[in-house]
mmCIF file of C-alpha atoms and ligand atoms in Angstrom:
data_model
loop_
_atom_site.group_PDB
_atom_site.id
_atom_site.type_symbol
_atom_site.label_atom_id
_atom_site.label_comp_id
_atom_site.label_asym_id
_atom_site.label_seq_id
_atom_site.Cartn_x
_atom_site.Cartn_y
_atom_site.Cartn_z
ATOM 1 C CA MET A 12 75.290 72.883 100.187
ATOM 2 C CA SER A 13 72.941 75.111 98.048
ATOM 3 C CA ARG A 14 73.713 78.820 96.805
ATOM 4 C CA ILE A 15 70.855 80.149 99.091
ATOM 5 C CA ASN A 16 72.273 78.359 102.257
ATOM 6 C CA LEU A 17 75.621 79.896 101.288
ATOM 7 C CA ALA A 18 74.379 83.186 100.946
ATOM 8 C CA VAL A 19 72.535 83.008 104.550
ATOM 9 C CA LEU A 20 75.874 81.465 106.100
ATOM 10 C CA LEU A 21 77.751 84.612 104.643
ATOM 11 C CA VAL A 22 75.240 87.159 105.756
ATOM 12 C CA VAL A 23 75.291 85.509 109.334
ATOM 13 C CA GLY A 24 79.406 85.514 109.066
ATOM 14 C CA LEU A 25 79.301 89.145 108.269
ATOM 15 C CA LEU A 26 76.980 90.203 111.110
ATOM 16 C CA LEU A 27 78.949 88.118 113.646
ATOM 17 C CA VAL A 28 81.881 89.796 112.391
ATOM 18 C CA THR A 29 80.364 93.342 112.732
ATOM 19 C CA ALA A 30 79.099 92.228 116.200
ATOM 20 C CA LYS A 31 82.482 91.968 117.430
ATOM 21 C CA GLN A 32 82.969 95.499 117.136
ATOM 22 C CA SER A 33 86.552 96.743 118.657
ATOM 23 C CA MET A 34 86.722 93.462 120.978
ATOM 24 C CA GLN A 35 90.100 91.719 121.430
ATOM 25 C CA MET A 36 89.933 88.918 118.854
ATOM 26 C CA SER A 37 90.538 85.307 119.575
ATOM 27 C CA LEU A 38 94.126 84.617 118.382
ATOM 28 C CA ARG A 39 93.579 81.323 117.155
ATOM 29 C CA ASN A 40 91.074 82.659 114.411
ATOM 30 C CA PRO A 41 91.612 86.080 113.919
ATOM 31 C CA THR A 42 89.827 86.457 110.617
ATOM 32 C CA ALA A 43 85.982 85.194 109.606
ATOM 33 C CA GLU A 44 85.851 81.974 108.044
ATOM 34 C CA ILE A 45 82.734 80.356 106.530
ATOM 35 C CA GLU A 46 82.680 76.801 106.156
ATOM 36 C CA THR A 47 80.761 74.857 103.481
ATOM 37 C CA SER A 48 80.478 71.026 103.020
ATOM 38 C CA ASN A 49 84.306 70.634 101.853
ATOM 39 C CA CYS A 50 85.009 74.292 100.943
ATOM 40 C CA LYS A 51 86.253 77.156 103.272
ATOM 41 C CA LEU A 52 85.651 80.903 102.169
ATOM 42 C CA THR A 53 88.300 82.762 103.787
ATOM 43 C CA VAL A 54 88.640 86.605 103.756
ATOM 44 C CA LEU A 55 92.045 87.627 102.617
ATOM 45 C CA ARG A 56 93.243 91.048 104.377
ATOM 46 C CA VAL A 57 95.840 93.315 102.797
ATOM 47 C CA GLY A 58 98.580 94.147 105.410
ATOM 48 C CA LEU A 59 99.122 97.727 105.489
ATOM 49 C CA VAL A 60 102.396 98.501 107.412
ATOM 50 C CA PHE A 61 104.119 101.591 108.412
ATOM 51 C CA THR A 62 106.360 102.828 111.178
ATOM 52 C CA SER A 63 105.502 105.964 112.413
ATOM 53 C CA ASP A 64 102.851 107.441 114.532
ATOM 54 C CA ARG A 65 102.873 110.068 111.603
ATOM 55 C CA ASN A 66 102.094 107.521 109.178
ATOM 56 C CA GLU A 67 99.140 106.194 111.199
ATOM 57 C CA LYS A 68 97.657 109.755 111.553
ATOM 58 C CA ALA A 69 97.449 109.993 108.081
ATOM 59 C CA VAL A 70 95.420 106.797 107.926
ATOM 60 C CA ILE A 71 93.196 107.881 110.674
ATOM 61 C CA ASP A 72 92.422 111.514 109.395
ATOM 62 C CA SER A 73 91.754 110.163 105.885
ATOM 63 C CA GLY A 74 88.473 108.857 107.402
ATOM 64 C CA LEU A 75 88.832 105.816 105.179
ATOM 65 C CA PHE A 76 89.533 103.324 107.744
ATOM 66 C CA THR A 77 86.857 101.316 109.655
ATOM 67 C CA ASN A 78 87.953 99.752 113.027
ATOM 68 C CA ILE A 79 86.450 96.274 113.440
ATOM 69 C CA SER A 80 88.565 94.767 116.332
ATOM 70 C CA TYR A 81 92.514 94.386 117.239
ATOM 71 C CA VAL A 82 94.824 91.733 118.252
ATOM 72 C CA ASP A 83 97.999 92.716 120.491
ATOM 73 C CA ILE A 84 101.028 90.643 119.855
ATOM 74 C CA ALA A 85 104.605 91.243 120.955
ATOM 75 C CA GLY A 86 103.584 94.634 122.118
ATOM 76 C CA ARG A 87 102.324 95.467 118.655
ATOM 77 C CA ARG A 88 98.751 96.353 117.878
ATOM 78 C CA PHE A 89 97.146 94.810 114.792
ATOM 79 C CA HIS A 90 94.050 96.714 113.654
ATOM 80 C CA VAL A 91 91.754 94.664 112.043
ATOM 81 C CA GLY A 92 89.231 96.635 109.840
ATOM 82 C CA THR A 93 88.371 98.003 106.441
ATOM 83 C CA LEU A 94 89.958 100.629 104.073
ATOM 84 C CA LYS A 95 86.897 101.823 101.989
ATOM 85 C CA ASN A 96 85.303 98.038 101.411
ATOM 86 C CA THR A 97 88.488 96.397 101.487
ATOM 87 C CA PRO A 98 89.342 93.916 104.480
ATOM 88 C CA ILE A 99 92.883 95.144 105.675
ATOM 89 C CA VAL A 100 95.025 94.514 109.101
ATOM 90 C CA TYR A 101 97.433 97.472 109.781
ATOM 91 C CA VAL A 102 100.244 97.497 112.048
ATOM 92 C CA LYS A 103 102.660 100.456 113.175
ATOM 93 C CA THR A 104 105.922 98.631 113.519
ATOM 94 C CA GLY A 105 108.286 101.498 115.334
ATOM 95 C CA THR A 106 111.249 102.028 113.409
ATOM 96 C CA GLN A 107 114.599 100.369 112.480
ATOM 97 C CA THR A 108 114.907 96.988 110.512
ATOM 98 C CA VAL A 109 114.601 94.639 113.201
ATOM 99 C CA ASN A 110 111.324 96.098 114.717
ATOM 100 C CA VAL A 111 109.897 96.123 110.990
ATOM 101 C CA ALA A 112 110.972 92.764 110.106
ATOM 102 C CA THR A 113 109.266 91.333 113.404
ATOM 103 C CA ALA A 114 106.121 93.010 112.794
ATOM 104 C CA VAL A 115 105.772 92.040 109.464
ATOM 105 C CA GLN A 116 106.426 88.442 110.203
ATOM 106 C CA ILE A 117 103.752 88.041 112.872
ATOM 107 C CA LEU A 118 101.609 89.870 110.526
ATOM 108 C CA LEU A 119 102.042 87.213 107.866
ATOM 109 C CA LEU A 120 101.918 84.219 110.568
ATOM 110 C CA LYS A 121 98.737 85.393 112.280
ATOM 111 C CA PHE A 122 96.414 86.702 109.573
ATOM 112 C CA HIS A 123 95.129 85.828 106.009
ATOM 113 C CA ILE A 124 97.542 88.232 104.212
ATOM 114 C CA SER A 125 96.844 88.694 100.440
ATOM 115 C CA GLY A 126 99.879 90.857 100.273
ATOM 116 C CA ILE A 127 101.569 93.757 101.991
ATOM 117 C CA VAL A 128 101.192 97.441 101.094
ATOM 118 C CA PHE A 129 104.053 99.487 102.922
ATOM 119 C CA PHE A 130 104.062 103.225 103.021
ATOM 120 C CA GLY A 131 106.672 105.484 104.761
ATOM 121 C CA ASN A 132 108.706 108.646 104.456
ATOM 122 C CA ALA A 133 112.085 108.604 102.784
ATOM 123 C CA GLY A 134 114.677 111.060 102.264
ATOM 124 C CA SER A 135 115.361 112.003 98.487
ATOM 125 C CA LEU A 136 119.085 111.508 97.140
ATOM 126 C CA ASP A 137 117.888 112.767 94.089
ATOM 127 C CA LYS A 138 117.737 116.592 94.056
ATOM 128 C CA THR A 139 115.314 116.756 91.333
ATOM 129 C CA TYR A 140 112.536 115.436 93.579
ATOM 130 C CA VAL A 141 110.692 117.743 95.831
ATOM 131 C CA PRO A 142 109.105 116.825 99.296
ATOM 132 C CA GLY A 143 105.909 115.540 98.569
ATOM 133 C CA THR A 144 106.754 113.356 95.623
ATOM 134 C CA VAL A 145 105.974 109.594 95.913
ATOM 135 C CA VAL A 146 108.410 107.218 94.849
ATOM 136 C CA VAL A 147 107.537 103.380 93.961
ATOM 137 C CA PRO A 148 110.608 101.782 93.815
ATOM 138 C CA ASP A 149 110.983 98.380 92.005
ATOM 139 C CA ALA A 150 114.092 97.278 94.059
ATOM 140 C CA VAL A 151 115.658 97.822 97.399
ATOM 141 C CA ALA A 152 118.847 96.988 99.171
ATOM 142 C CA PHE A 153 120.339 97.307 102.798
ATOM 143 C CA THR A 154 123.209 99.521 102.377
ATOM 144 C CA GLY A 155 124.031 99.466 106.177
ATOM 145 C CA VAL A 156 125.345 96.214 105.903
ATOM 146 C CA TRP A 157 129.413 96.469 105.825
ATOM 147 C CA LYS A 158 132.370 94.759 105.933
ATOM 148 C CA TRP A 159 134.796 97.416 107.555
ATOM 149 C CA GLU A 160 138.269 96.962 106.161
ATOM 150 C CA LYS A 161 141.584 97.685 107.723
ATOM 151 C CA PHE A 162 143.563 100.710 106.966
ATOM 152 C CA GLU A 163 145.745 100.213 104.040
ATOM 153 C CA ALA A 164 144.290 96.925 103.519
ATOM 154 C CA GLU A 165 144.809 95.077 100.022
ATOM 155 C CA ASN A 166 140.844 94.564 99.376
ATOM 156 C CA LYS A 167 139.415 97.950 99.381
ATOM 157 C CA GLY A 168 135.841 98.563 100.042
ATOM 158 C CA GLN A 169 133.427 100.751 97.890
ATOM 159 C CA LEU A 170 133.399 103.570 100.459
ATOM 160 C CA ALA A 171 136.702 104.896 101.151
ATOM 161 C CA PHE A 172 136.804 107.454 103.816
ATOM 162 C CA GLY A 173 139.938 109.306 102.642
ATOM 163 C CA HIS A 174 138.255 110.418 99.623
ATOM 164 C CA TYR A 175 136.305 112.825 101.908
ATOM 165 C CA ASN A 176 138.899 114.223 104.100
ATOM 166 C CA TYR A 177 138.422 118.055 104.096
ATOM 167 C CA PRO A 178 139.517 120.452 102.762
ATOM 168 C CA VAL A 179 141.903 117.926 100.819
ATOM 169 C CA ASN A 180 141.354 114.210 100.006
ATOM 170 C CA GLY A 181 143.846 111.905 101.286
ATOM 171 C CA GLU A 182 144.520 108.577 103.531
ATOM 172 C CA ASN A 183 142.234 107.986 106.658
ATOM 173 C CA LEU A 184 142.857 105.566 109.353
ATOM 174 C CA LEU A 185 139.174 104.520 109.099
ATOM 175 C CA GLY A 186 140.287 102.916 105.993
ATOM 176 C CA THR A 187 137.312 101.419 103.509
ATOM 177 C CA ALA A 188 133.859 99.702 103.900
ATOM 178 C CA ALA A 189 132.412 96.964 101.606
ATOM 179 C CA TYR A 190 129.094 96.541 100.998
ATOM 180 C CA GLU A 191 127.827 93.126 101.584
ATOM 181 C CA ASN A 192 125.086 90.995 100.604
ATOM 182 C CA ILE A 193 122.430 89.536 102.736
ATOM 183 C CA THR A 194 121.108 85.980 102.801
ATOM 184 C CA LEU A 195 117.581 85.509 101.226
ATOM 185 C CA TYR A 196 115.760 82.704 102.821
ATOM 186 C CA SER A 197 112.601 81.188 101.077
ATOM 187 C CA PRO A 198 110.551 78.222 101.254
ATOM 188 C CA SER A 199 110.944 76.981 97.941
ATOM 189 C CA GLU A 200 114.661 77.569 96.907
ATOM 190 C CA GLU A 201 118.186 77.385 98.706
ATOM 191 C CA PRO A 202 119.090 80.306 100.529
ATOM 192 C CA LYS A 203 120.990 82.625 98.533
ATOM 193 C CA GLU A 204 123.111 85.801 98.791
ATOM 194 C CA VAL A 205 121.509 88.881 97.172
ATOM 195 C CA PHE A 206 122.217 92.783 97.078
ATOM 196 C CA TRP A 207 119.101 94.015 95.591
ATOM 197 C CA LEU A 208 115.528 92.762 96.616
ATOM 198 C CA PRO A 209 113.170 92.839 93.622
ATOM 199 C CA ILE A 210 109.913 94.383 94.431
ATOM 200 C CA THR A 211 107.993 92.142 92.267
ATOM 201 C CA LEU A 212 104.618 93.794 92.339
ATOM 202 C CA THR A 213 105.889 97.155 90.862
ATOM 203 C CA LYS A 214 107.168 95.253 88.235
ATOM 204 C CA GLU A 215 104.301 92.966 87.376
ATOM 205 C CA ALA A 216 101.526 95.068 87.784
ATOM 206 C CA ALA A 217 100.042 97.998 85.594
ATOM 207 C CA THR A 218 100.897 100.145 88.704
ATOM 208 C CA GLU A 219 101.090 103.437 86.536
ATOM 209 C CA GLU A 220 97.316 102.493 85.428
ATOM 210 C CA LEU A 221 96.467 102.241 88.913
ATOM 211 C CA THR A 222 97.254 105.662 90.188
ATOM 212 C CA LYS A 223 96.461 107.574 86.980
ATOM 213 C CA GLY A 224 94.300 110.700 87.498
ATOM 214 C CA LEU A 225 95.182 110.480 91.501
ATOM 215 C CA LYS A 226 95.502 114.078 92.942
ATOM 216 C CA LEU A 227 98.179 114.348 95.605
ATOM 217 C CA LYS A 228 98.137 117.330 98.428
ATOM 218 C CA GLU A 229 99.986 120.380 96.586
ATOM 219 C CA CYS A 230 100.715 122.508 99.386
ATOM 220 C CA HIS A 231 102.731 122.585 102.272
ATOM 221 C CA SER A 232 103.235 125.241 104.941
ATOM 222 C CA GLY A 233 101.113 127.504 103.061
ATOM 223 C CA ARG A 234 103.139 127.230 99.795
ATOM 224 C CA CYS A 235 101.571 125.414 97.149
ATOM 225 C CA GLN A 236 103.015 124.125 93.662
ATOM 226 C CA ALA A 237 102.284 122.106 90.680
ATOM 227 C CA GLU A 238 101.191 118.542 91.166
ATOM 228 C CA PHE A 239 103.654 115.905 92.911
ATOM 229 C CA GLU A 240 105.022 113.393 90.998
ATOM 230 C CA ILE A 241 104.532 109.518 91.277
ATOM 231 C CA ILE A 242 108.029 108.043 90.215
ATOM 232 C CA TYR A 243 108.108 104.284 89.446
ATOM 233 C CA GLY A 244 111.067 101.902 89.074
ATOM 234 C CA SER A 245 113.699 103.716 90.704
ATOM 235 C CA LYS A 246 115.927 102.050 93.609
ATOM 236 C CA ALA A 247 115.963 102.393 97.189
ATOM 237 C CA SER A 248 118.290 102.176 99.825
ATOM 238 C CA THR A 249 117.719 101.037 103.567
ATOM 239 C CA SER A 250 119.913 101.367 106.709
ATOM 240 C CA ASP A 251 119.616 101.536 110.420
ATOM 241 C CA PHE A 252 121.378 105.079 110.209
ATOM 242 C CA TYR A 253 119.592 108.107 109.323
ATOM 243 C CA VAL A 254 121.303 109.693 106.133
ATOM 244 C CA LYS A 255 121.661 113.415 106.600
ATOM 245 C CA ASN A 256 124.989 113.717 105.034
ATOM 246 C CA GLU A 257 124.870 115.165 101.432
ATOM 247 C CA ALA A 258 128.420 113.589 100.420
ATOM 248 C CA TYR A 259 127.248 109.968 101.515
ATOM 249 C CA GLY A 260 124.156 110.812 99.598
ATOM 250 C CA ASP A 261 125.850 111.547 96.493
ATOM 251 C CA PHE A 262 127.965 108.395 97.254
ATOM 252 C CA LEU A 263 124.698 106.230 97.475
ATOM 253 C CA VAL A 264 123.804 107.824 94.033
ATOM 254 C CA LYS A 265 126.838 107.286 92.299
ATOM 255 C CA GLU A 266 127.748 103.883 93.489
ATOM 256 C CA PHE A 267 124.195 102.185 93.468
ATOM 257 C CA ASP A 268 121.990 104.643 91.615
ATOM 258 C CA ALA A 269 119.712 104.976 94.895
ATOM 259 C CA SER A 270 117.319 107.543 94.742
ATOM 260 C CA THR A 271 115.898 107.513 98.414
ATOM 261 C CA ALA A 272 117.190 106.528 101.717
ATOM 262 C CA ASP A 273 115.139 105.114 104.483
ATOM 263 C CA SER A 274 115.170 102.700 107.499
ATOM 264 C CA ALA A 275 112.377 100.214 106.721
ATOM 265 C CA SER A 276 111.647 99.297 103.121
ATOM 266 C CA ALA A 277 114.441 96.690 102.747
ATOM 267 C CA ALA A 278 113.157 94.902 105.864
ATOM 268 C CA VAL A 279 109.663 94.816 104.518
ATOM 269 C CA ALA A 280 110.998 93.324 101.328
ATOM 270 C CA LEU A 281 113.121 90.543 102.819
ATOM 271 C CA THR A 282 110.263 89.419 105.198
ATOM 272 C CA ALA A 283 107.922 89.450 102.191
ATOM 273 C CA LEU A 284 110.312 87.680 99.839
ATOM 274 C CA SER A 285 110.946 85.039 102.607
ATOM 275 C CA ASN A 286 107.013 84.256 103.003
ATOM 276 C CA GLU A 287 106.621 84.526 99.134
ATOM 277 C CA LYS A 288 103.822 87.476 99.499
ATOM 278 C CA PRO A 289 103.510 89.870 97.131
ATOM 279 C CA PHE A 290 104.446 93.464 98.358
ATOM 280 C CA VAL A 291 104.767 96.871 97.296
ATOM 281 C CA VAL A 292 106.805 99.922 98.663
ATOM 282 C CA ILE A 293 105.520 103.295 98.636
ATOM 283 C CA GLN A 294 107.893 106.221 99.603
ATOM 284 C CA GLY A 295 106.895 109.623 100.373
ATOM 285 C CA VAL A 296 109.908 112.190 99.955
ATOM 286 C CA SER A 297 109.822 114.259 103.370
ATOM 287 C CA ASN A 298 113.232 115.812 102.610
ATOM 288 C CA VAL A 299 116.147 115.958 100.350
ATOM 289 C CA VAL A 300 119.464 115.130 101.754
ATOM 290 C CA GLY A 301 121.551 118.004 101.819
ATOM 291 C CA VAL A 302 118.863 120.658 101.582
ATOM 292 C CA ASN A 303 117.158 122.524 104.031
ATOM 293 C CA GLY A 304 113.414 121.733 104.908
ATOM 294 C CA SER A 305 111.338 118.759 106.123
ATOM 295 C CA TYR A 306 107.747 117.983 105.210
ATOM 296 C CA PRO A 307 106.833 114.660 107.014
ATOM 297 C CA GLU A 308 103.031 115.146 107.347
ATOM 298 C CA LEU A 309 102.865 116.172 103.500
ATOM 299 C CA ALA A 310 104.915 112.986 102.540
ATOM 300 C CA SER A 311 102.823 110.542 104.412
ATOM 301 C CA HIS A 312 99.573 112.035 103.311
ATOM 302 C CA ASN A 313 100.727 111.682 99.726
ATOM 303 C CA ALA A 314 102.091 108.258 100.106
ATOM 304 C CA PHE A 315 99.047 106.856 101.978
ATOM 305 C CA LEU A 316 97.146 108.233 99.032
ATOM 306 C CA VAL A 317 99.041 106.127 96.551
ATOM 307 C CA ALA A 318 98.922 103.230 99.156
ATOM 308 C CA THR A 319 94.951 103.213 99.066
ATOM 309 C CA THR A 320 95.005 102.749 95.091
ATOM 310 C CA PHE A 321 97.339 99.595 95.602
ATOM 311 C CA ILE A 322 95.049 98.081 98.536
ATOM 312 C CA LYS A 323 92.146 98.247 96.345
ATOM 313 C CA SER A 324 93.926 95.768 93.879
ATOM 314 C CA PHE A 325 94.361 92.841 96.024
ATOM 315 C CA PRO A 326 91.987 90.009 96.082
ATOM 316 C CA THR A 327 89.757 89.800 99.049
ATOM 317 C CA GLN A 328 88.536 86.281 99.336
ATOM 318 C CA ARG A 329 89.908 82.794 98.721
ATOM 319 C CA LEU A 330 87.869 79.615 98.525
ATOM 320 C CA ALA A 331 89.992 76.646 99.562
ATOM 321 C CA CYS A 332 88.426 73.304 98.903
ATOM 322 C CA GLU A 333 89.505 69.820 100.540
HETATM 323 C C1 LIG B 6 89.967 100.660 117.424
HETATM 324 O O1 LIG B 6 89.137 100.342 118.716
HETATM 325 C C2 LIG B 6 89.944 100.007 119.790
HETATM 326 C C3 LIG B 6 89.007 99.542 120.837
HETATM 327 O O2 LIG B 6 88.006 100.595 121.014
HETATM 328 C C4 LIG B 6 91.018 101.069 120.303
HETATM 329 O O3 LIG B 6 91.846 100.747 121.098
HETATM 330 C C5 LIG B 6 91.496 101.372 118.911
HETATM 331 O O4 LIG B 6 92.684 102.424 119.243
HETATM 332 C C6 LIG B 6 90.984 101.595 117.519
HETATM 333 N N1 LIG B 6 91.623 101.913 116.514
HETATM 334 C C7 LIG B 6 91.489 102.931 115.709
HETATM 335 C C8 LIG B 6 92.541 102.802 114.456
HETATM 336 O O5 LIG B 6 90.622 103.728 115.937
HETATM 337 C C1 LIG B 7 126.388 89.466 96.220
HETATM 338 O O1 LIG B 7 125.517 88.816 95.516
HETATM 339 C C2 LIG B 7 125.784 88.948 93.937
HETATM 340 C C3 LIG B 7 124.808 88.147 93.275
HETATM 341 O O2 LIG B 7 123.262 88.567 93.698
HETATM 342 C C4 LIG B 7 126.911 88.767 93.243
HETATM 343 O O3 LIG B 7 127.172 88.893 92.064
HETATM 344 C C5 LIG B 7 128.116 89.493 94.151
HETATM 345 O O4 LIG B 7 129.244 89.126 93.913
HETATM 346 C C6 LIG B 7 128.022 89.367 95.674
HETATM 347 N N1 LIG B 7 128.979 90.138 96.349
HETATM 348 C C7 LIG B 7 129.692 90.000 97.434
HETATM 349 C C8 LIG B 7 130.308 90.957 97.932
HETATM 350 O O5 LIG B 7 129.438 88.672 97.818
HETATM 351 C C1 LIG B 8 119.998 125.778 106.200
HETATM 352 O O1 LIG B 8 119.768 125.911 107.601
HETATM 353 C C2 LIG B 8 120.955 126.515 108.209
HETATM 354 C C3 LIG B 8 120.376 126.729 109.721
HETATM 355 O O2 LIG B 8 119.516 125.805 110.101
HETATM 356 C C4 LIG B 8 121.398 127.804 107.444
HETATM 357 O O3 LIG B 8 122.444 128.031 108.284
HETATM 358 C C5 LIG B 8 121.783 127.511 106.245
HETATM 359 O O4 LIG B 8 122.299 128.707 105.539
HETATM 360 C C6 LIG B 8 120.520 126.934 105.611
HETATM 361 N N1 LIG B 8 120.913 126.747 104.170
HETATM 362 C C7 LIG B 8 120.207 127.169 103.154
HETATM 363 C C8 LIG B 8 120.725 126.593 101.744
HETATM 364 O O5 LIG B 8 118.883 127.591 103.075
#
């Protein structure tokens, strides 16, 4: 087929896509595909993933998202559109790891996704971070997977409850908890037991270049301060419990060198790794464990801003020839 015909097809294809404004899409073929004699030009979308209404508000309020259509699957709405000019699908997963993993797996099965950009709020375990800081970790672990050992067991776990008796340390009937690995399944390797899940995109991409010159929102509750930092290469922890406890936060820092705690990132990482999809985790610090004050809007806003720069960096088309 000639170049001109292909161009005409492209235009017709785009018109068809835009004509479908905000209608429920066919589940069989949720993205636009243009066929040539033996090659298919497929639109690749970036999967934008977050957990909460607050995160979604940051996306909508930015005015950068253009709504084309949506698909409802398993109670989640997958919003198809563009962010600036990049084709995306976004989904609000709901909280807790099982909800997050389910939504990410559906996203990867039903759409042509080039990679996943996850952004969300997190608690900082590092007291030098202020709310509004954005953290782009290069590894995350499930730290809520425990083997709870018996009182006075021979094998002791890392977390010894007696060490935290108040006012004096001592023995405690709760014994100790040992941190467990998780099984990572993948299509090309045997299942393996891992603790840290590597966030490959952060390690590989010139991520600091990407966000250079980005200006994060600097004020919260009428108080303004110097520019917030973007911190790369830290370690993150995920569990299904919310960490408000300072002593436990300090333990996570000491034992695992974790800088943040949330309840979603590791679920995104595990699901993306199982599907061999590139992904990035972007965390806005909404509060610091053990310190008063919570700034969820600011955290979502700044994290989304960083997310937009990653979204731009993904390929948007794939030509697959027979
Ligand atoms: C997109 O449009 C649909 C249908 O009009 C609507 O249900 C959905 O909330 C819209 N999404 C956004 C992000 O505006
Ligand atoms: C977890 O897996 C790592 C390898 O990733 C291994 O070194 C470690 O011993 C395992 N820990 C447990 C508790 O099985
Ligand atoms: C934190 O807030 C609590 C009540 O909400 C208050 O009692 C406490 O003094 C505050 N701590 C600091 C360090 O401001």
